[in-house]
Short mmCIF file of C-alpha atoms in Angstrom, two decimals:
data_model
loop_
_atom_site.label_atom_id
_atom_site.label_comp_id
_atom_site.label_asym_id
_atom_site.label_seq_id
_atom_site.Cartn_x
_atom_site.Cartn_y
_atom_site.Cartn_z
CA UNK A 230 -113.89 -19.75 8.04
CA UNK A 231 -110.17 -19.73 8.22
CA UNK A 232 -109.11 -19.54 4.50
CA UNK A 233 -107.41 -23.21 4.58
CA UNK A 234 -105.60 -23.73 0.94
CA UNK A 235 -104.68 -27.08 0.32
CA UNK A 236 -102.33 -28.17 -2.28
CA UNK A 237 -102.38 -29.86 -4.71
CA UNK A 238 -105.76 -30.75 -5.49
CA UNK A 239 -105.35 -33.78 -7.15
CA UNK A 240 -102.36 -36.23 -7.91
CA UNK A 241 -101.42 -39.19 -9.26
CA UNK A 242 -97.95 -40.86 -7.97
CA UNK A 243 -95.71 -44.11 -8.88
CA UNK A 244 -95.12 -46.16 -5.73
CA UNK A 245 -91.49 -45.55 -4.36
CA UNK A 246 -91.98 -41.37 -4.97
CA UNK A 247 -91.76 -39.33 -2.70
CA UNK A 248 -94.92 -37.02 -2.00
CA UNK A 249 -95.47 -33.66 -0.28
CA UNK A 250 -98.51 -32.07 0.26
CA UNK A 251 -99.47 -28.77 1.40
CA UNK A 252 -101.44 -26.96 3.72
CA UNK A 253 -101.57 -22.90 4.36
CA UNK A 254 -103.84 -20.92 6.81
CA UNK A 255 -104.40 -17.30 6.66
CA UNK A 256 -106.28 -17.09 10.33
CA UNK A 257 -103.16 -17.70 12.73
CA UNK A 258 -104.30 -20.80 13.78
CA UNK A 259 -101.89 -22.39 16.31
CA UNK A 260 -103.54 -25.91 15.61
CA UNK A 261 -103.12 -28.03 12.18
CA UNK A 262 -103.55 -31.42 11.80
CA UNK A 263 -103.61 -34.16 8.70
CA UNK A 264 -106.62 -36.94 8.35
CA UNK A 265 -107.30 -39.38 5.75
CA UNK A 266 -109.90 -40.36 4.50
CA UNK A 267 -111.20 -43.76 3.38
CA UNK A 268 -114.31 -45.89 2.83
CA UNK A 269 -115.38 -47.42 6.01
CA UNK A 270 -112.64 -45.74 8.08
CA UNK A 271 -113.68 -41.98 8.16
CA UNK A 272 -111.47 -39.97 8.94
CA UNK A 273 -108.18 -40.83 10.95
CA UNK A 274 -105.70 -38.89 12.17
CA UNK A 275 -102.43 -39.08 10.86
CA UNK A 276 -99.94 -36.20 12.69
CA UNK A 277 -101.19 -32.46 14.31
CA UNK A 278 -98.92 -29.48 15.26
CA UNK A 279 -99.88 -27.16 17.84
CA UNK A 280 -97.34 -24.64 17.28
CA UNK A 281 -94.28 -23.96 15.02
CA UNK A 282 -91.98 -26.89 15.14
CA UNK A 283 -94.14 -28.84 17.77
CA UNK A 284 -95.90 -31.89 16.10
CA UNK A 285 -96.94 -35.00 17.63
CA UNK A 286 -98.21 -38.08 16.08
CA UNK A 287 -101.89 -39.35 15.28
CA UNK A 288 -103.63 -42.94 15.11
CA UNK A 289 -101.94 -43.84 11.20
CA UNK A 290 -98.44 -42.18 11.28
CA UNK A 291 -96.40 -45.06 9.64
CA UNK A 292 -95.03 -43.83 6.31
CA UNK A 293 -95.68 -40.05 6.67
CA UNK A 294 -93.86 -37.17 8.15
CA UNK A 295 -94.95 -33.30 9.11
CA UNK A 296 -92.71 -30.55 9.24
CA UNK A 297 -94.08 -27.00 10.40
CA UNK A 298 -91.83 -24.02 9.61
CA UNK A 299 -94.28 -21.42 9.40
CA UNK A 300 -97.37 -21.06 11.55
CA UNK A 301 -99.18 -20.62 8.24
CA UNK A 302 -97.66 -24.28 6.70
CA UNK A 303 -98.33 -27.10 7.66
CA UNK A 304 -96.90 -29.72 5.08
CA UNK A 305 -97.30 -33.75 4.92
CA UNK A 306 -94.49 -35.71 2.94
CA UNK A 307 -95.13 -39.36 2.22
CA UNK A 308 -91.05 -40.62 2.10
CA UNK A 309 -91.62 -43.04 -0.18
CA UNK A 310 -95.43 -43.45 -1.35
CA UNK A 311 -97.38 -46.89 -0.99
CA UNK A 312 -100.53 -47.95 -2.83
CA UNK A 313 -102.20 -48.05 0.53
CA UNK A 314 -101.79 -44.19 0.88
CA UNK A 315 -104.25 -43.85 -1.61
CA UNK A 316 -106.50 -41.61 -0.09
CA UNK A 317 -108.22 -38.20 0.19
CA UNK A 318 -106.30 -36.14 2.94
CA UNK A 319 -107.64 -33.54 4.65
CA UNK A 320 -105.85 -30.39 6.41
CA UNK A 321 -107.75 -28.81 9.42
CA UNK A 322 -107.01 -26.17 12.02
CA UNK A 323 -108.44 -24.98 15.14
CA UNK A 324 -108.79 -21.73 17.12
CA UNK A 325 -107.59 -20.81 20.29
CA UNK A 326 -110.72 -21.82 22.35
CA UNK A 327 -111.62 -25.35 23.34
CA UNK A 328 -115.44 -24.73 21.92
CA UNK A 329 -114.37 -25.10 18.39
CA UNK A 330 -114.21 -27.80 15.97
CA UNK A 331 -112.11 -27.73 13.52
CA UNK A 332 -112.42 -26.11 10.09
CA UNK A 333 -111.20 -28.35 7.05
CA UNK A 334 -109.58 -27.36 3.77
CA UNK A 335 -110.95 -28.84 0.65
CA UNK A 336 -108.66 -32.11 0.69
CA UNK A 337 -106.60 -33.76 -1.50
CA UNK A 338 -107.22 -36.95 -3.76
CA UNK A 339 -103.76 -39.08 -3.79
CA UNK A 340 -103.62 -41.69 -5.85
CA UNK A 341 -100.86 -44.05 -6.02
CA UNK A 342 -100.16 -46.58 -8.46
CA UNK B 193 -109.12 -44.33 24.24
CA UNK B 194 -111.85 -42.62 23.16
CA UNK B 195 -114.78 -44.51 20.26
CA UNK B 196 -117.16 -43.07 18.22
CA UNK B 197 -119.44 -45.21 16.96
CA UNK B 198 -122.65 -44.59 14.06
CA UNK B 199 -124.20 -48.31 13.41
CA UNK B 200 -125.78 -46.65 10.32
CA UNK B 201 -123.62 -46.82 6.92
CA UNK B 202 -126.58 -45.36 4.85
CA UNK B 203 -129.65 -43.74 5.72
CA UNK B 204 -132.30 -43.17 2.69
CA UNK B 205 -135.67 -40.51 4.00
CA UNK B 206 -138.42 -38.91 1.60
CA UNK B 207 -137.88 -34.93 1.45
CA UNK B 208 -139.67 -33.23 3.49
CA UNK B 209 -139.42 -35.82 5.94
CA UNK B 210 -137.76 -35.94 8.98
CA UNK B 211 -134.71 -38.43 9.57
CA UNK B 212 -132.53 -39.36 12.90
CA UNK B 213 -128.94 -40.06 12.82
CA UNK B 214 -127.51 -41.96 15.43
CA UNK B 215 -124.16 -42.11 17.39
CA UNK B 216 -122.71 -43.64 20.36
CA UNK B 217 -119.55 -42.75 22.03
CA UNK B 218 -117.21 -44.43 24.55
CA UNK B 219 -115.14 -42.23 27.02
CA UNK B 220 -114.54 -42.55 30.65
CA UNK B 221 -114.11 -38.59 30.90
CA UNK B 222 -117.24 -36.20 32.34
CA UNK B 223 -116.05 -33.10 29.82
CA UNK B 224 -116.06 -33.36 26.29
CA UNK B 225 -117.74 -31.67 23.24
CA UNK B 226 -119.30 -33.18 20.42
CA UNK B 227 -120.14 -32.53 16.78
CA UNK B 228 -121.83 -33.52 13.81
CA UNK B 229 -120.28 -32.38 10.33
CA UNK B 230 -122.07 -33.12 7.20
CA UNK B 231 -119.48 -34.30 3.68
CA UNK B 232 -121.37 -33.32 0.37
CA UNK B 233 -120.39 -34.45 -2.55
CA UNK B 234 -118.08 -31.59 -3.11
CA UNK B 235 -115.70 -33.19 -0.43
CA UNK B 236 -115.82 -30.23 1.65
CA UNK B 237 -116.46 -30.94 5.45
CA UNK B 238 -118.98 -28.70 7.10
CA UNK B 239 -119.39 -28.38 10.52
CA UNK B 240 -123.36 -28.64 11.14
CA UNK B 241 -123.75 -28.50 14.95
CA UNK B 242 -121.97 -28.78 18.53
CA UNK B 243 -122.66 -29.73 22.23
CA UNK B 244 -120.91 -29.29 25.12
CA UNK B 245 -120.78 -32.24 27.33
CA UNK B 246 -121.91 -30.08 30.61
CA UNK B 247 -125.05 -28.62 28.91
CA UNK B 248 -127.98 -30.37 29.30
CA UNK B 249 -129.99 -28.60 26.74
CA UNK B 250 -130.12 -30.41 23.52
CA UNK B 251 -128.05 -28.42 20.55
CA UNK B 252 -130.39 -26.63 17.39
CA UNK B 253 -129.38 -25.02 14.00
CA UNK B 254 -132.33 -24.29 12.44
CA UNK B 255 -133.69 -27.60 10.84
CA UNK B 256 -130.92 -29.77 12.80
CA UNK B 257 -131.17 -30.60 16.47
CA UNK B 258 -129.71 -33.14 18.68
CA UNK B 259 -130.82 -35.69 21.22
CA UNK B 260 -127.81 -36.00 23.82
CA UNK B 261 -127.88 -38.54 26.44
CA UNK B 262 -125.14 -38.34 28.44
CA UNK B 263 -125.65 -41.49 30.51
CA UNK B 264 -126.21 -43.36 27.40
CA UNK B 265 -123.73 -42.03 25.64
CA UNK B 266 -125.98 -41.40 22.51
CA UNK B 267 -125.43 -38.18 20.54
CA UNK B 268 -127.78 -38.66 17.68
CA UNK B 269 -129.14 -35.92 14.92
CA UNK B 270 -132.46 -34.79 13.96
CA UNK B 271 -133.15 -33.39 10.64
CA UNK B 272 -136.08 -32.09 9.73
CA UNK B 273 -137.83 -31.61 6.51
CA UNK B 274 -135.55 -32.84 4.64
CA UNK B 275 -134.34 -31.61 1.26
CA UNK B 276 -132.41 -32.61 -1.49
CA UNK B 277 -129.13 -30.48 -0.02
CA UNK B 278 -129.26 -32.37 2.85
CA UNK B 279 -127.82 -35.39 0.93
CA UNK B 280 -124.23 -36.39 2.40
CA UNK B 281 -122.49 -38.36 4.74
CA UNK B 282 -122.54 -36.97 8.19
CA UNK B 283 -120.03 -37.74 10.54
CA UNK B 284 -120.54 -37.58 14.22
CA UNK B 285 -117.11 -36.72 16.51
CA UNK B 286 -116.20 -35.98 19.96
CA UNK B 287 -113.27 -34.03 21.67
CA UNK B 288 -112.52 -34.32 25.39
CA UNK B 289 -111.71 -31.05 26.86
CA UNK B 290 -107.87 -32.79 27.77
CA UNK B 291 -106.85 -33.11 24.18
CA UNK B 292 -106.48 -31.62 21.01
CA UNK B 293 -107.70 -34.24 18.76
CA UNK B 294 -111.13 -34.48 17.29
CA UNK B 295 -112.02 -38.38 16.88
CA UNK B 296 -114.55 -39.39 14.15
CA UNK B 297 -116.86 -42.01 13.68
CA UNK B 298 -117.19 -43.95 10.36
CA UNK B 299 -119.89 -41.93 9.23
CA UNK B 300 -123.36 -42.14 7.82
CA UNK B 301 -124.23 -41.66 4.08
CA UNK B 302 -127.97 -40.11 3.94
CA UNK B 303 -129.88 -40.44 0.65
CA UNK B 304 -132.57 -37.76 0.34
CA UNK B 305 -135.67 -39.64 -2.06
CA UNK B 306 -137.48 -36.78 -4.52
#
């Protein structure tokens, strides 16, 4: 697996805050992307890098940004959170080759009230 | 654009037993993969088996197989005997070979019955 670290677990926010979350890779992957998940949605995709500094966005971008300093980092800020990001968000990344799927971290459970 | 669709929200099969899982996908493209990951209750998302679009021959892990029908656009998954780890949703997704994004259907929650 690729040793995805997701941070922080858990949190509980006020609506207005501001909200980063993190994701860190130890394989090198050159692809990282951000779902969220909700009942009766899966999973959708919210933005994806697929190198240092080069992100693009997904299906559910409004209200979020990405920044990608590091190939390692991959971090998701909510500018000003919403009770409709409530959510579990999940971190993935991909290998080189087009045979792979993606490997997740362990998500995180944002709640926003 | 690419759908994935699983007309199943839950799923309920004895143990032991052996259970299908269905999915349907929509793409106008000839090379794609798909893939079925199972979501225990730990959260953690598990990657439980792949097909490429080109290969004919149906997909196997050990007690999981697939039935893909590339005309029909059906990608569904066979488990069988069934046990009481099995219990999760699985989500079924496809990726064309032109893109980097993995598209997921709604998924399907499977009960396993003692």
């Amino acid at each position: 697996d690729a040793g995805i670290t997701q941070s922080p677990r858990h949190k509980v926010t006020e609506t207005g805050t501001p909200v980063t979350l993190r994701c860190h890779q130890t394989e090198n992957h050159r692809y990282m992307y951000w779902y969220r998940q909700d009942p009766g949605h899966g999973l959708r995709l919210i933005h994806y890098s697929y190198g240092v500094k080069d992100t693009d966005k997904g299906e559910v971008s409004d209200g979020y940004s990405v920044s990608r300093s590091k190939t390692e980092d991959f971090l998701l800020t909510l500018e000003s959170a919403t009770s409709s990001q409530t959510s579990v968000y999940f971190c993935a990344t991909r290998g080189q080759g087009l045979i792979y799927g993606y490997t997740f971290g362990s998500g995180t459970r944002l709640t926003v009230v | 654009a690419q759908t994935v669709t699983q007309s199943q929200p839950e799923m309920s099969v004895q143990e032991a037993e052996t259970v299908t899982l269905s999915c349907t996908y929509d793409t106008s493209e000839s090379d794609y993969y798909l893939f079925w990951y199972k979501q225990p209750p730990s959260r953690q998302m598990i990657l439980v088996i792949r097909q490429e679009a080109y290969k004919q021959q149906n997909a196997t892990e050990n007690r999981f197989s697939v039935n893909f029908q590339k005309a029909a656009k059906s990608f569904s998954l066979k488990i069988s005997d069934s046990q009481l780890g099995d219990a999760a949703m699985y989500f079924c997704a496809y990726r064309s070979y032109r893109d980097d994004k993995i598209i997921f259907g709604k998924g399907t929650r499977l009960h396993i019955l003692p």
